[in-house]
Amino acid sequence: MKEQDNNSFTFSFSYMIHRLHENFSINKILDLIKRVNLTNESTTLQVLNPKYIISKRQLEIAIYQTITAFHSNENRARDKGTELLLRLSGYRQIKKALKIFGIEDKSEYIMFIGFGDSEEEINKNLIEISEKMGTDIKDSITQLPVSNAEILKEYYNCNDIAIIEKAAIEKIATLKLE
């Protein structure tokens, strides 16, 4: 997916979600992500727990704000992957963002997300990660959200499932206002 804003910079992003199983090693996953990010300047990969991700639109807005923060030197984190977690969580503290969106052994799902200049490069990296994890990209989940409505209602403190996406986007915007 390619996006363009009014300041005329474009970005692409893509993601895949896998059910976490015993063959996944969190340390191996984090090492793979780190290695890919070190060897590729135009693409950022991040792995996260998609439990509280509502929609592609939520991801798009958080990625846009991440890229904008780095372009304007207003980023809070040293790298774009961590900045993305801050934006999604709405918290300024990395520790809090990791508590919400970080992966751990008890995570049911993991999301690999890539963003940057080249959609082709992003997809190549996502396929490589999937292969190294021993999964088939065809088995990945693309439907959001992965959590049931009750979990999302509680996290976003919202009783109406129809406006949860709005609450999620407001959480992202709140960080920008601080």
GROMACS .gro file of N, CA and C in nm:
model
  534
    1MET      N    1   0.085  -0.117   0.000
    1MET     CA    2   0.000   0.000   0.000
    1MET      C    3   0.090   0.123   0.000
    2LYS      N    4   0.069   0.214  -0.095
    2LYS     CA    5   0.149   0.335  -0.107
    2LYS      C    6   0.063   0.454  -0.065
    3GLU      N    7   0.119   0.538   0.020
    3GLU     CA    8   0.047   0.655   0.070
    3GLU      C    9   0.127   0.781   0.040
    4GLN      N   10   0.057   0.892   0.018
    4GLN     CA   11   0.123   1.020  -0.005
    4GLN      C   12   0.050   1.127   0.075
    5ASP      N   13   0.128   1.215   0.139
    5ASP     CA   14   0.064   1.321   0.217
    5ASP      C   15   0.080   1.454   0.144
    6ASN      N   16   0.028   1.561   0.202
    6ASN     CA   17   0.033   1.693   0.141
    6ASN      C   18   0.174   1.750   0.131
    7ASN      N   19   0.267   1.702   0.212
    7ASN     CA   20   0.406   1.748   0.205
    7ASN      C   21   0.484   1.671   0.100
    8SER      N   22   0.416   1.593   0.019
    8SER     CA   23   0.466   1.514  -0.093
    8SER      C   24   0.577   1.415  -0.061
    9PHE      N   25   0.571   1.351   0.050
    9PHE     CA   26   0.656   1.234   0.067
    9PHE      C   27   0.564   1.112   0.066
   10THR      N   28   0.615   1.006   0.011
   10THR     CA   29   0.535   0.885   0.001
   10THR      C   30   0.595   0.776   0.087
   11PHE      N   31   0.512   0.684   0.125
   11PHE     CA   32   0.560   0.568   0.197
   11PHE      C   33   0.472   0.450   0.164
   12SER      N   34   0.528   0.335   0.179
   12SER     CA   35   0.455   0.211   0.161
   12SER      C   36   0.459   0.135   0.292
   13PHE      N   37   0.360   0.051   0.313
   13PHE     CA   38   0.366  -0.037   0.428
   13PHE      C   39   0.289  -0.165   0.398
   14SER      N   40   0.329  -0.267   0.467
   14SER     CA   41   0.264  -0.396   0.455
   14SER      C   42   0.283  -0.470   0.587
   15TYR      N   43   0.200  -0.567   0.611
   15TYR     CA   44   0.213  -0.643   0.735
   15TYR      C   45   0.165  -0.786   0.713
   16MET      N   46   0.204  -0.870   0.805
   16MET     CA   47   0.151  -1.006   0.811
   16MET      C   48   0.141  -1.044   0.958
   17ILE      N   49   0.041  -1.122   0.988
   17ILE     CA   50   0.017  -1.166   1.125
   17ILE      C   51   0.023  -1.317   1.128
   18HIS      N   52   0.096  -1.369   1.224
   18HIS     CA   53   0.104  -1.515   1.242
   18HIS      C   54   0.060  -1.550   1.383
   19ARG      N   55  -0.001  -1.665   1.393
   19ARG     CA   56  -0.031  -1.721   1.525
   19ARG      C   57   0.102  -1.768   1.583
   20LEU      N   58   0.131  -1.729   1.705
   20LEU     CA   59   0.256  -1.767   1.770
   20LEU      C   60   0.247  -1.914   1.811
   21HIS      N   61   0.349  -1.990   1.776
   21HIS     CA   62   0.353  -2.130   1.817
   21HIS      C   63   0.488  -2.163   1.876
   22GLU      N   64   0.499  -2.282   1.930
   22GLU     CA   65   0.618  -2.319   2.007
   22GLU      C   66   0.747  -2.316   1.926
   23ASN      N   67   0.739  -2.322   1.793
   23ASN     CA   68   0.860  -2.317   1.711
   23ASN      C   69   0.918  -2.176   1.700
   24PHE      N   70   0.839  -2.076   1.735
   24PHE     CA   71   0.889  -1.939   1.728
   24PHE      C   72   0.976  -1.909   1.849
   25SER      N   73   1.090  -1.854   1.822
   25SER     CA   74   1.178  -1.807   1.929
   25SER      C   75   1.176  -1.655   1.925
   26ILE      N   76   1.130  -1.594   2.032
   26ILE     CA   77   1.121  -1.448   2.035
   26ILE      C   78   1.258  -1.384   2.013
   27ASN      N   79   1.362  -1.439   2.074
   27ASN     CA   80   1.497  -1.385   2.053
   27ASN      C   81   1.539  -1.396   1.907
   28LYS      N   82   1.505  -1.507   1.843
   28LYS     CA   83   1.537  -1.525   1.701
   28LYS      C   84   1.462  -1.422   1.616
   29ILE      N   85   1.335  -1.401   1.649
   29ILE     CA   86   1.255  -1.302   1.577
   29ILE      C   87   1.317  -1.163   1.590
   30LEU      N   88   1.351  -1.124   1.711
   30LEU     CA   89   1.408  -0.991   1.735
   30LEU      C   90   1.543  -0.977   1.666
   31ASP      N   91   1.625  -1.082   1.666
   31ASP     CA   92   1.754  -1.079   1.596
   31ASP      C   93   1.735  -1.063   1.446
   32LEU      N   94   1.638  -1.133   1.389
   32LEU     CA   95   1.610  -1.121   1.245
   32LEU      C   96   1.568  -0.979   1.210
   33ILE      N   97   1.479  -0.923   1.288
   33ILE     CA   98   1.432  -0.786   1.264
   33ILE      C   99   1.548  -0.688   1.273
   34LYS      N  100   1.630  -0.703   1.374
   34LYS     CA  101   1.745  -0.614   1.394
   34LYS      C  102   1.841  -0.623   1.276
   35ARG      N  103   1.868  -0.745   1.231
   35ARG     CA  104   1.961  -0.766   1.119
   35ARG      C  105   1.908  -0.702   0.990
   36VAL      N  106   1.780  -0.723   0.962
   36VAL     CA  107   1.721  -0.665   0.841
   36VAL      C  108   1.724  -0.513   0.850
   37ASN      N  109   1.692  -0.456   0.965
   37ASN     CA  110   1.693  -0.310   0.980
   37ASN      C  111   1.833  -0.251   0.965
   38LEU      N  112   1.935  -0.323   1.011
   38LEU     CA  113   2.073  -0.274   1.000
   38LEU      C  114   2.123  -0.274   0.856
   39THR      N  115   2.071  -0.365   0.774
   39THR     CA  116   2.120  -0.378   0.637
   39THR      C  117   2.033  -0.305   0.536
   40ASN      N  118   1.929  -0.238   0.579
   40ASN     CA  119   1.838  -0.175   0.485
   40ASN      C  120   1.795  -0.038   0.538
   41GLU      N  121   1.844   0.067   0.475
   41GLU     CA  122   1.813   0.202   0.522
   41GLU      C  123   1.676   0.252   0.480
   42SER      N  124   1.623   0.201   0.369
   42SER     CA  125   1.498   0.256   0.316
   42SER      C  126   1.372   0.188   0.371
   43THR      N  127   1.391   0.080   0.445
   43THR     CA  128   1.278   0.005   0.499
   43THR      C  129   1.297  -0.019   0.648
   44THR      N  130   1.191  -0.006   0.723
   44THR     CA  131   1.193  -0.038   0.865
   44THR      C  132   1.100  -0.156   0.888
   45LEU      N  133   1.149  -0.254   0.961
   45LEU     CA  134   1.065  -0.367   1.002
   45LEU      C  135   1.048  -0.361   1.153
   46GLN      N  136   0.930  -0.400   1.197
   46GLN     CA  137   0.902  -0.408   1.340
   46GLN      C  138   0.814  -0.530   1.363
   47VAL      N  139   0.829  -0.588   1.478
   47VAL     CA  140   0.742  -0.697   1.520
   47VAL      C  141   0.667  -0.649   1.643
   48LEU      N  142   0.539  -0.680   1.649
   48LEU     CA  143   0.461  -0.635   1.763
   48LEU      C  144   0.346  -0.731   1.791
   49ASN      N  145   0.287  -0.713   1.906
   49ASN     CA  146   0.169  -0.789   1.945
   49ASN      C  147   0.048  -0.712   1.889
   50PRO      N  148  -0.027  -0.771   1.797
   50PRO     CA  149  -0.139  -0.698   1.734
   50PRO      C  150  -0.269  -0.700   1.814
   51LYS      N  151  -0.262  -0.740   1.938
   51LYS     CA  152  -0.382  -0.756   2.021
   51LYS      C  153  -0.472  -0.633   2.020
   52TYR      N  154  -0.413  -0.512   2.019
   52TYR     CA  155  -0.491  -0.390   2.025
   52TYR      C  156  -0.491  -0.311   1.895
   53ILE      N  157  -0.450  -0.375   1.786
   53ILE     CA  158  -0.455  -0.309   1.656
   53ILE      C  159  -0.596  -0.327   1.601
   54ILE      N  160  -0.656  -0.218   1.560
   54ILE     CA  161  -0.795  -0.218   1.514
   54ILE      C  162  -0.804  -0.233   1.363
   55SER      N  163  -0.719  -0.157   1.289
   55SER     CA  164  -0.737  -0.150   1.144
   55SER      C  165  -0.609  -0.108   1.073
   56LYS      N  166  -0.612  -0.123   0.942
   56LYS     CA  167  -0.501  -0.075   0.859
   56LYS      C  168  -0.489   0.077   0.872
   57ARG      N  169  -0.601   0.144   0.884
   57ARG     CA  170  -0.601   0.291   0.897
   57ARG      C  171  -0.523   0.333   1.022
   58GLN      N  172  -0.543   0.263   1.132
   58GLN     CA  173  -0.469   0.292   1.255
   58GLN      C  174  -0.319   0.278   1.230
   59LEU      N  175  -0.279   0.171   1.162
   59LEU     CA  176  -0.138   0.150   1.129
   59LEU      C  177  -0.086   0.261   1.038
   60GLU      N  178  -0.164   0.294   0.937
   60GLU     CA  179  -0.125   0.398   0.841
   60GLU      C  180  -0.098   0.532   0.911
   61ILE      N  181  -0.186   0.570   1.001
   61ILE     CA  182  -0.170   0.698   1.072
   61ILE      C  183  -0.048   0.694   1.164
   62ALA      N  184  -0.029   0.584   1.235
   62ALA     CA  185   0.088   0.572   1.323
   62ALA      C  186   0.218   0.573   1.243
   63ILE      N  187   0.220   0.507   1.128
   63ILE     CA  188   0.340   0.508   1.043
   63ILE      C  189   0.364   0.648   0.988
   64TYR      N  190   0.259   0.712   0.941
   64TYR     CA  191   0.272   0.849   0.891
   64TYR      C  192   0.332   0.940   0.999
   65GLN      N  193   0.280   0.932   1.121
   65GLN     CA  194   0.333   1.016   1.228
   65GLN      C  195   0.477   0.979   1.264
   66THR      N  196   0.510   0.852   1.254
   66THR     CA  197   0.648   0.808   1.279
   66THR      C  198   0.743   0.871   1.177
   67ILE      N  199   0.708   0.860   1.051
   67ILE     CA  200   0.792   0.914   0.944
   67ILE      C  201   0.800   1.066   0.956
   68THR      N  202   0.687   1.130   0.981
   68THR     CA  203   0.684   1.276   0.997
   68THR      C  204   0.772   1.320   1.114
   69ALA      N  205   0.766   1.247   1.224
   69ALA     CA  206   0.848   1.280   1.342
   69ALA      C  207   0.996   1.275   1.307
   70PHE      N  208   1.039   1.177   1.231
   70PHE     CA  209   1.180   1.168   1.193
   70PHE      C  210   1.218   1.276   1.093
   71HIS      N  211   1.127   1.311   1.000
   71HIS     CA  212   1.156   1.419   0.905
   71HIS      C  213   1.170   1.554   0.973
   72SER      N  214   1.094   1.575   1.081
   72SER     CA  215   1.096   1.705   1.150
   72SER      C  216   1.180   1.703   1.278
   73ASN      N  217   1.255   1.595   1.298
   73ASN     CA  218   1.339   1.578   1.419
   73ASN      C  219   1.260   1.590   1.549
   74GLU      N  220   1.137   1.542   1.548
   74GLU     CA  221   1.053   1.541   1.667
   74GLU      C  222   1.033   1.401   1.721
   75ASN      N  223   1.114   1.308   1.673
   75ASN     CA  224   1.101   1.169   1.719
   75ASN      C  225   1.145   1.159   1.864
   76ARG      N  226   1.083   1.066   1.935
   76ARG     CA  227   1.116   1.040   2.075
   76ARG      C  228   1.207   0.920   2.090
   77ALA      N  229   1.204   0.831   1.992
   77ALA     CA  230   1.286   0.709   1.995
   77ALA      C  231   1.403   0.724   1.897
   78ARG      N  232   1.503   0.639   1.914
   78ARG     CA  233   1.621   0.644   1.827
   78ARG      C  234   1.597   0.579   1.691
   79ASP      N  235   1.501   0.487   1.687
   79ASP     CA  236   1.476   0.418   1.560
   79ASP      C  237   1.326   0.422   1.529
   80LYS      N  238   1.295   0.406   1.401
   80LYS     CA  239   1.156   0.418   1.356
   80LYS      C  240   1.067   0.306   1.408
   81GLY      N  241   1.122   0.187   1.426
   81GLY     CA  242   1.043   0.076   1.477
   81GLY      C  243   0.991   0.104   1.617
   82THR      N  244   1.078   0.155   1.702
   82THR     CA  245   1.037   0.189   1.839
   82THR      C  246   0.944   0.309   1.840
   83GLU      N  247   0.971   0.405   1.754
   83GLU     CA  248   0.883   0.523   1.743
   83GLU      C  249   0.741   0.478   1.704
   84LEU      N  250   0.732   0.380   1.616
   84LEU     CA  251   0.601   0.329   1.577
   84LEU      C  252   0.526   0.273   1.698
   85LEU      N  253   0.596   0.200   1.783
   85LEU     CA  254   0.532   0.146   1.904
   85LEU      C  255   0.482   0.258   1.995
   86LEU      N  256   0.562   0.364   2.008
   86LEU     CA  257   0.520   0.479   2.088
   86LEU      C  258   0.393   0.541   2.030
   87ARG      N  259   0.393   0.559   1.899
   87ARG     CA  260   0.277   0.621   1.832
   87ARG      C  261   0.152   0.536   1.849
   88LEU      N  262   0.165   0.406   1.829
   88LEU     CA  263   0.049   0.318   1.844
   88LEU      C  264  -0.005   0.317   1.986
   89SER      N  265   0.086   0.320   2.082
   89SER     CA  266   0.044   0.310   2.223
   89SER      C  267  -0.012   0.442   2.277
   90GLY      N  268   0.034   0.553   2.222
   90GLY     CA  269  -0.006   0.683   2.275
   90GLY      C  270   0.073   0.723   2.397
   91TYR      N  271   0.176   0.645   2.432
   91TYR     CA  272   0.259   0.676   2.548
   91TYR      C  273   0.396   0.727   2.504
   92ARG      N  274   0.454   0.812   2.585
   92ARG     CA  275   0.587   0.866   2.557
   92ARG      C  276   0.697   0.773   2.606
   93GLN      N  277   0.666   0.684   2.698
   93GLN     CA  278   0.767   0.595   2.756
   93GLN      C  279   0.773   0.464   2.677
   94ILE      N  280   0.894   0.430   2.636
   94ILE     CA  281   0.916   0.307   2.560
   94ILE      C  282   0.872   0.186   2.641
   95LYS      N  283   0.901   0.187   2.770
   95LYS     CA  284   0.865   0.075   2.857
   95LYS      C  285   0.714   0.047   2.852
   96LYS      N  286   0.633   0.153   2.857
   96LYS     CA  287   0.488   0.137   2.851
   96LYS      C  288   0.443   0.087   2.714
   97ALA      N  289   0.504   0.141   2.609
   97ALA     CA  290   0.469   0.098   2.473
   97ALA      C  291   0.502  -0.049   2.453
   98LEU      N  292   0.617  -0.092   2.506
   98LEU     CA  293   0.655  -0.233   2.494
   98LEU      C  294   0.563  -0.324   2.575
   99LYS      N  295   0.516  -0.275   2.687
   99LYS     CA  296   0.424  -0.356   2.768
   99LYS      C  297   0.294  -0.384   2.691
  100ILE      N  298   0.251  -0.288   2.612
  100ILE     CA  299   0.126  -0.302   2.537
  100ILE      C  300   0.147  -0.374   2.404
  101PHE      N  301   0.248  -0.334   2.328
  101PHE     CA  302   0.265  -0.386   2.192
  101PHE      C  303   0.386  -0.476   2.174
  102GLY      N  304   0.464  -0.496   2.278
  102GLY     CA  305   0.580  -0.586   2.268
  102GLY      C  306   0.537  -0.731   2.263
  103ILE      N  307   0.619  -0.814   2.200
  103ILE     CA  308   0.586  -0.957   2.195
  103ILE      C  309   0.647  -1.028   2.314
  104GLU      N  310   0.580  -1.132   2.356
  104GLU     CA  311   0.630  -1.214   2.466
  104GLU      C  312   0.583  -1.356   2.443
  105ASP      N  313   0.635  -1.448   2.520
  105ASP     CA  314   0.603  -1.590   2.501
  105ASP      C  315   0.453  -1.619   2.507
  106LYS      N  316   0.380  -1.542   2.585
  106LYS     CA  317   0.237  -1.569   2.600
  106LYS      C  318   0.151  -1.498   2.494
  107SER      N  319   0.214  -1.424   2.402
  107SER     CA  320   0.139  -1.359   2.295
  107SER      C  321   0.072  -1.466   2.207
  108GLU      N  322  -0.052  -1.440   2.170
  108GLU     CA  323  -0.122  -1.535   2.083
  108GLU      C  324  -0.083  -1.515   1.937
  109TYR      N  325  -0.065  -1.389   1.899
  109TYR     CA  326  -0.029  -1.354   1.762
  109TYR      C  327   0.093  -1.263   1.762
  110ILE      N  328   0.162  -1.262   1.648
  110ILE     CA  329   0.267  -1.162   1.627
  110ILE      C  330   0.242  -1.098   1.491
  111MET      N  331   0.271  -0.970   1.483
  111MET     CA  332   0.257  -0.896   1.358
  111MET      C  333   0.394  -0.848   1.315
  112PHE      N  334   0.428  -0.878   1.191
  112PHE     CA  335   0.547  -0.820   1.129
  112PHE      C  336   0.497  -0.708   1.041
  113ILE      N  337   0.552  -0.589   1.059
  113ILE     CA  338   0.510  -0.475   0.979
  113ILE      C  339   0.634  -0.410   0.920
  114GLY      N  340   0.624  -0.377   0.793
  114GLY     CA  341   0.734  -0.309   0.726
  114GLY      C  342   0.683  -0.181   0.664
  115PHE      N  343   0.767  -0.078   0.668
  115PHE     CA  344   0.729   0.048   0.604
  115PHE      C  345   0.853   0.119   0.554
  116GLY      N  346   0.833   0.201   0.452
  116GLY     CA  347   0.945   0.274   0.394
  116GLY      C  348   0.917   0.315   0.251
  117ASP      N  349   1.024   0.327   0.173
  117ASP     CA  350   1.015   0.379   0.037
  117ASP      C  351   0.966   0.277  -0.066
  118SER      N  352   1.005   0.152  -0.050
  118SER     CA  353   0.984   0.053  -0.154
  118SER      C  354   0.892  -0.060  -0.110
  119GLU      N  355   0.775  -0.066  -0.171
  119GLU     CA  356   0.681  -0.173  -0.140
  119GLU      C  357   0.741  -0.309  -0.174
  120GLU      N  358   0.815  -0.313  -0.284
  120GLU     CA  359   0.881  -0.438  -0.326
  120GLU      C  360   0.981  -0.484  -0.220
  121GLU      N  361   1.061  -0.393  -0.169
  121GLU     CA  362   1.161  -0.426  -0.066
  121GLU      C  363   1.093  -0.470   0.064
  122ILE      N  364   0.987  -0.402   0.101
  122ILE     CA  365   0.913  -0.438   0.222
  122ILE      C  366   0.861  -0.581   0.211
  123ASN      N  367   0.795  -0.610   0.099
  123ASN     CA  368   0.738  -0.744   0.081
  123ASN      C  369   0.847  -0.851   0.075
  124LYS      N  370   0.959  -0.819   0.012
  124LYS     CA  371   1.072  -0.913   0.008
  124LYS      C  372   1.120  -0.944   0.150
  125ASN      N  373   1.132  -0.842   0.232
  125ASN     CA  374   1.177  -0.860   0.370
  125ASN      C  375   1.075  -0.939   0.453
  126LEU      N  376   0.947  -0.913   0.433
  126LEU     CA  377   0.844  -0.986   0.506
  126LEU      C  378   0.844  -1.134   0.467
  127ILE      N  379   0.861  -1.161   0.339
  127ILE     CA  380   0.868  -1.301   0.292
  127ILE      C  381   0.991  -1.369   0.351
  128GLU      N  382   1.105  -1.299   0.352
  128GLU     CA  383   1.228  -1.356   0.409
  128GLU      C  384   1.209  -1.390   0.558
  129ILE      N  385   1.149  -1.299   0.632
  129ILE     CA  386   1.124  -1.323   0.775
  129ILE      C  387   1.033  -1.445   0.791
  130SER      N  388   0.927  -1.450   0.712
  130SER     CA  389   0.832  -1.560   0.720
  130SER      C  390   0.902  -1.693   0.693
  131GLU      N  391   0.986  -1.697   0.591
  131GLU     CA  392   1.058  -1.820   0.557
  131GLU      C  393   1.154  -1.860   0.668
  132LYS      N  394   1.226  -1.763   0.723
  132LYS     CA  395   1.321  -1.794   0.830
  132LYS      C  396   1.251  -1.840   0.957
  133MET      N  397   1.127  -1.800   0.974
  133MET     CA  398   1.050  -1.843   1.090
  133MET      C  399   0.983  -1.978   1.065
  134GLY      N  400   0.998  -2.029   0.942
  134GLY     CA  401   0.939  -2.159   0.910
  134GLY      C  402   0.790  -2.154   0.886
  135THR      N  403   0.740  -2.038   0.844
  135THR     CA  404   0.598  -2.025   0.815
  135THR      C  405   0.580  -1.989   0.668
  136ASP      N  406   0.465  -2.016   0.618
  136ASP     CA  407   0.431  -1.982   0.480
  136ASP      C  408   0.355  -1.850   0.482
  137ILE      N  409   0.396  -1.758   0.399
  137ILE     CA  410   0.329  -1.627   0.396
  137ILE      C  411   0.181  -1.642   0.362
  138LYS      N  412   0.147  -1.749   0.290
  138LYS     CA  413   0.006  -1.774   0.257
  138LYS      C  414  -0.077  -1.805   0.382
  139ASP      N  415  -0.010  -1.849   0.488
  139ASP     CA  416  -0.079  -1.880   0.613
  139ASP      C  417  -0.094  -1.758   0.704
  140SER      N  418  -0.042  -1.645   0.660
  140SER     CA  419  -0.051  -1.527   0.746
  140SER      C  420  -0.193  -1.473   0.746
  141ILE      N  421  -0.225  -1.404   0.853
  141ILE     CA  422  -0.358  -1.345   0.872
  141ILE      C  423  -0.347  -1.198   0.832
  142THR      N  424  -0.445  -1.149   0.758
  142THR     CA  425  -0.444  -1.007   0.722
  142THR      C  426  -0.565  -0.933   0.779
  143GLN      N  427  -0.662  -1.007   0.825
  143GLN     CA  428  -0.784  -0.947   0.878
  143GLN      C  429  -0.759  -0.886   1.015
  144LEU      N  430  -0.797  -0.761   1.031
  144LEU     CA  431  -0.789  -0.693   1.160
  144LEU      C  432  -0.929  -0.657   1.206
  145PRO      N  433  -0.952  -0.654   1.334
  145PRO     CA  434  -0.863  -0.688   1.445
  145PRO      C  435  -0.856  -0.839   1.468
  146VAL      N  436  -0.753  -0.882   1.542
  146VAL     CA  437  -0.740  -1.023   1.577
  146VAL      C  438  -0.805  -1.052   1.712
  147SER      N  439  -0.827  -0.949   1.791
  147SER     CA  440  -0.889  -0.965   1.924
  147SER      C  441  -1.040  -0.950   1.915
  148ASN      N  442  -1.108  -1.005   2.014
  148ASN     CA  443  -1.254  -0.990   2.015
  148ASN      C  444  -1.293  -0.851   2.064
  149ALA      N  445  -1.416  -0.816   2.038
  149ALA     CA  446  -1.466  -0.681   2.068
  149ALA      C  447  -1.454  -0.645   2.215
  150GLU      N  448  -1.475  -0.739   2.305
  150GLU     CA  449  -1.470  -0.708   2.448
  150GLU      C  450  -1.330  -0.663   2.493
  151ILE      N  451  -1.227  -0.730   2.442
  151ILE     CA  452  -1.089  -0.692   2.475
  151ILE      C  453  -1.061  -0.551   2.426
  152LEU      N  454  -1.105  -0.522   2.303
  152LEU     CA  455  -1.081  -0.389   2.245
  152LEU      C  456  -1.161  -0.281   2.317
  153LYS      N  457  -1.285  -0.311   2.351
  153LYS     CA  458  -1.367  -0.214   2.426
  153LYS      C  459  -1.301  -0.178   2.558
  154GLU      N  460  -1.250  -0.278   2.627
  154GLU     CA  461  -1.186  -0.254   2.757
  154GLU      C  462  -1.058  -0.172   2.741
  155TYR      N  463  -0.972  -0.210   2.646
  155TYR     CA  464  -0.845  -0.139   2.630
  155TYR      C  465  -0.867   0.007   2.591
  156TYR      N  466  -0.957   0.030   2.496
  156TYR     CA  467  -0.979   0.167   2.448
  156TYR      C  468  -1.085   0.241   2.530
  157ASN      N  469  -1.132   0.179   2.638
  157ASN     CA  470  -1.229   0.240   2.727
  157ASN      C  471  -1.347   0.296   2.647
  158CYS      N  472  -1.404   0.209   2.566
  158CYS     CA  473  -1.508   0.250   2.474
  158CYS      C  474  -1.614   0.140   2.468
  159ASN      N  475  -1.737   0.172   2.495
  159ASN     CA  476  -1.844   0.072   2.496
  159ASN      C  477  -1.903   0.044   2.359
  160ASP      N  478  -1.878   0.130   2.263
  160ASP     CA  479  -1.937   0.115   2.130
  160ASP      C  480  -1.832   0.064   2.033
  161ILE      N  481  -1.849  -0.057   1.986
  161ILE     CA  482  -1.751  -0.118   1.894
  161ILE      C  483  -1.736  -0.035   1.767
  162ALA      N  484  -1.841   0.035   1.728
  162ALA     CA  485  -1.837   0.114   1.605
  162ALA      C  486  -1.740   0.231   1.612
  163ILE      N  487  -1.709   0.280   1.732
  163ILE     CA  488  -1.620   0.396   1.740
  163ILE      C  489  -1.483   0.363   1.802
  164ILE      N  490  -1.452   0.235   1.812
  164ILE     CA  491  -1.323   0.198   1.869
  164ILE      C  492  -1.207   0.245   1.780
  165GLU      N  493  -1.223   0.237   1.649
  165GLU     CA  494  -1.115   0.284   1.561
  165GLU      C  495  -1.088   0.432   1.586
  166LYS      N  496  -1.192   0.510   1.604
  166LYS     CA  497  -1.174   0.652   1.634
  166LYS      C  498  -1.097   0.670   1.765
  167ALA      N  499  -1.130   0.590   1.866
  167ALA     CA  500  -1.059   0.597   1.995
  167ALA      C  501  -0.912   0.560   1.978
  168ALA      N  502  -0.884   0.460   1.894
  168ALA     CA  503  -0.745   0.419   1.870
  168ALA      C  504  -0.667   0.530   1.800
  169ILE      N  505  -0.728   0.595   1.704
  169ILE     CA  506  -0.662   0.703   1.631
  169ILE      C  507  -0.643   0.825   1.722
  170GLU      N  508  -0.737   0.851   1.808
  170GLU     CA  509  -0.722   0.961   1.905
  170GLU      C  510  -0.606   0.935   1.999
  171LYS      N  511  -0.583   0.808   2.034
  171LYS     CA  512  -0.470   0.772   2.120
  171LYS      C  513  -0.338   0.807   2.051
  172ILE      N  514  -0.331   0.782   1.921
  172ILE     CA  515  -0.211   0.817   1.843
  172ILE      C  516  -0.194   0.968   1.841
  173ALA      N  517  -0.302   1.040   1.814
  173ALA     CA  518  -0.297   1.185   1.805
  173ALA      C  519  -0.259   1.250   1.937
  174THR      N  520  -0.298   1.189   2.047
  174THR     CA  521  -0.268   1.244   2.179
  174THR      C  522  -0.118   1.255   2.201
  175LEU      N  523  -0.041   1.157   2.156
  175LEU     CA  524   0.104   1.161   2.171
  175LEU      C  525   0.161   1.281   2.095
  176LYS      N  526   0.108   1.308   1.977
  176LYS     CA  527   0.157   1.419   1.897
  176LYS      C  528   0.130   1.553   1.966
  177LEU      N  529   0.022   1.563   2.040
  177LEU     CA  530  -0.014   1.688   2.106
  177LEU      C  531   0.069   1.718   2.230
  178GLU      N  532   0.126   1.614   2.292
  178GLU     CA  533   0.200   1.635   2.417
  178GLU      C  534   0.326   1.714   2.395
   0.00000   0.00000   0.00000
